[in-house]
């Protein structure tokens, strides 16, 4: 066919573009094609023109060959472009998912970093995706397919973020992509897709999908499907059958489904699992089950294990059974649970090395119950067994006693950092404050609890050099505290150091006059290689007064990474445009994190 001949000629032309036009003179391949082109030219002028260009190229001298080769290549491109076909013999059908109401107003230039983070590997991707979510860039039809595909990403934090935050927010707009990409024989990514699909489909369609996946899917997909079948009471017999499957993953999924059903047969099967080789996978289902008779059965099981320990009969195995039972009671707020825990922690014969893990679990559960009688008993354990449970006593006291009384009761035990009790108390103290990075993102649902602390704690922690706790508890400007935090920043003058950033945030919060200058000294004196700026760094830079905009702009010129440089320049413009002294306005009653979040909004 004539088109095939032109395509072959185009390939030869490309060869000459690569080899050089000087190779075209007398080229044998072109000479073999020339007679066919000349014959076609007798009936079509365009082929006559192509044949003429080929002849001129073959006969061209070295100096004129480049122009003739370019002329032939341009002519071929024009001819072939106009001869293309787009029609099909197949039946035309509408493309699924094009009825989405999502916006496509964002420029592709703005979407490209998001798509790259979803489809490529490398550092900083999670930061990019969080920022994209803040800017509502996922609410764009062009991103959905890549977001669904990224549920298979090897970096666990990314698919988890997409599964828990992004795709649920998209809702029905993601349904088509989820259906197209779901594979019953797939892995964890397909398990996530199945869960999202089930949430979007009508009840009948969702049940049909789950039953098919539970019978014909891979182990991971089957497990997810069976667990979700717990929403359908009519499937109880099928779930009970799966609880005896050969694969442990399937049995665990079935137990989780039974915990949701909480029927009499389901409760009996869960208690049976607690007494069998599956006791380790029965813990979570029993915790989730709301049936009170099951809780009473677990307490009776634990008391039997206690009796055997007191009788020194099979102590190690009984201790394991006791631990499993205590862990299974997590989340059960019943007086019977409190009575059992008091009995266990008061029984000296049960406080033996073999039951150490069970003791810790019991003390923790005592706090988790959150009942006045449980906290009162926990406080009574402060000095018991060489202050073994002092951290639990402290937490109960914080919940029930005035701040001054808490300080007077526990400050002495905190001071001696060499003693285990001090380490336990400091660890418990830090647990009252969520991690800084965790609270920086909008999807975080954790909030710092509004809790009053005796002001003497700050002075004590300064003496102990516990800078993080000083940052958390310092509320009012104080010369000694500001000097301490500034010295800690100068000790590690690194803009990428989390402790330094934390201390700088506290200095701004305390309205330290030297905070802006110290921040710029740390920024200018450190390394200039940044891959991205995290949220904490962005917040700090946004707190600079307008007078520092010029210095920040100059620093941006020394940064190698193009995107970071652009980000710094944009921030310099923003701080230059803001009113004077807003960064040191007195804002009381918010707490450290309330203040930081107000600066980020």
CSV table of C-alpha atoms in Angstrom, one decimal, residues 476-479 481-483 485-486 503-519 543 545 583-584 595:
chain,number,residue,atom,x,y,z
A,476,UNK,CA,4.2,33.4,80.0
A,477,UNK,CA,7.4,35.3,79.0
A,478,UNK,CA,10.1,34.6,81.5
A,479,UNK,CA,13.8,35.7,81.1
A,481,UNK,CA,13.1,30.3,80.3
A,482,UNK,CA,13.9,32.3,77.2
A,483,UNK,CA,17.6,32.3,77.9
A,485,UNK,CA,15.7,27.8,75.2
A,486,UNK,CA,17.9,30.2,73.2
A,503,UNK,CA,12.6,25.3,70.8
A,504,UNK,CA,12.3,28.2,68.3
A,505,UNK,CA,8.6,27.8,68.1
A,506,UNK,CA,8.4,28.1,71.9
A,507,UNK,CA,10.6,31.3,71.8
A,508,UNK,CA,8.2,32.9,69.3
A,509,UNK,CA,5.3,31.8,71.5
A,510,UNK,CA,6.9,33.4,74.5
A,511,UNK,CA,7.4,36.6,72.4
A,512,UNK,CA,11.2,36.6,72.9
A,513,UNK,CA,12.5,39.7,71.2
A,514,UNK,CA,15.6,38.0,69.9
A,515,UNK,CA,13.7,35.1,68.3
A,516,UNK,CA,13.7,36.4,64.7
A,517,UNK,CA,17.4,37.2,64.6
A,518,UNK,CA,18.3,33.8,66.2
A,519,UNK,CA,16.1,32.1,63.6
A,543,UNK,CA,6.6,34.3,62.0
A,545,UNK,CA,8.7,40.3,60.9
A,583,UNK,CA,3.9,38.1,65.2
A,584,UNK,CA,4.2,39.2,68.8
A,595,UNK,CA,-1.1,29.2,69.0
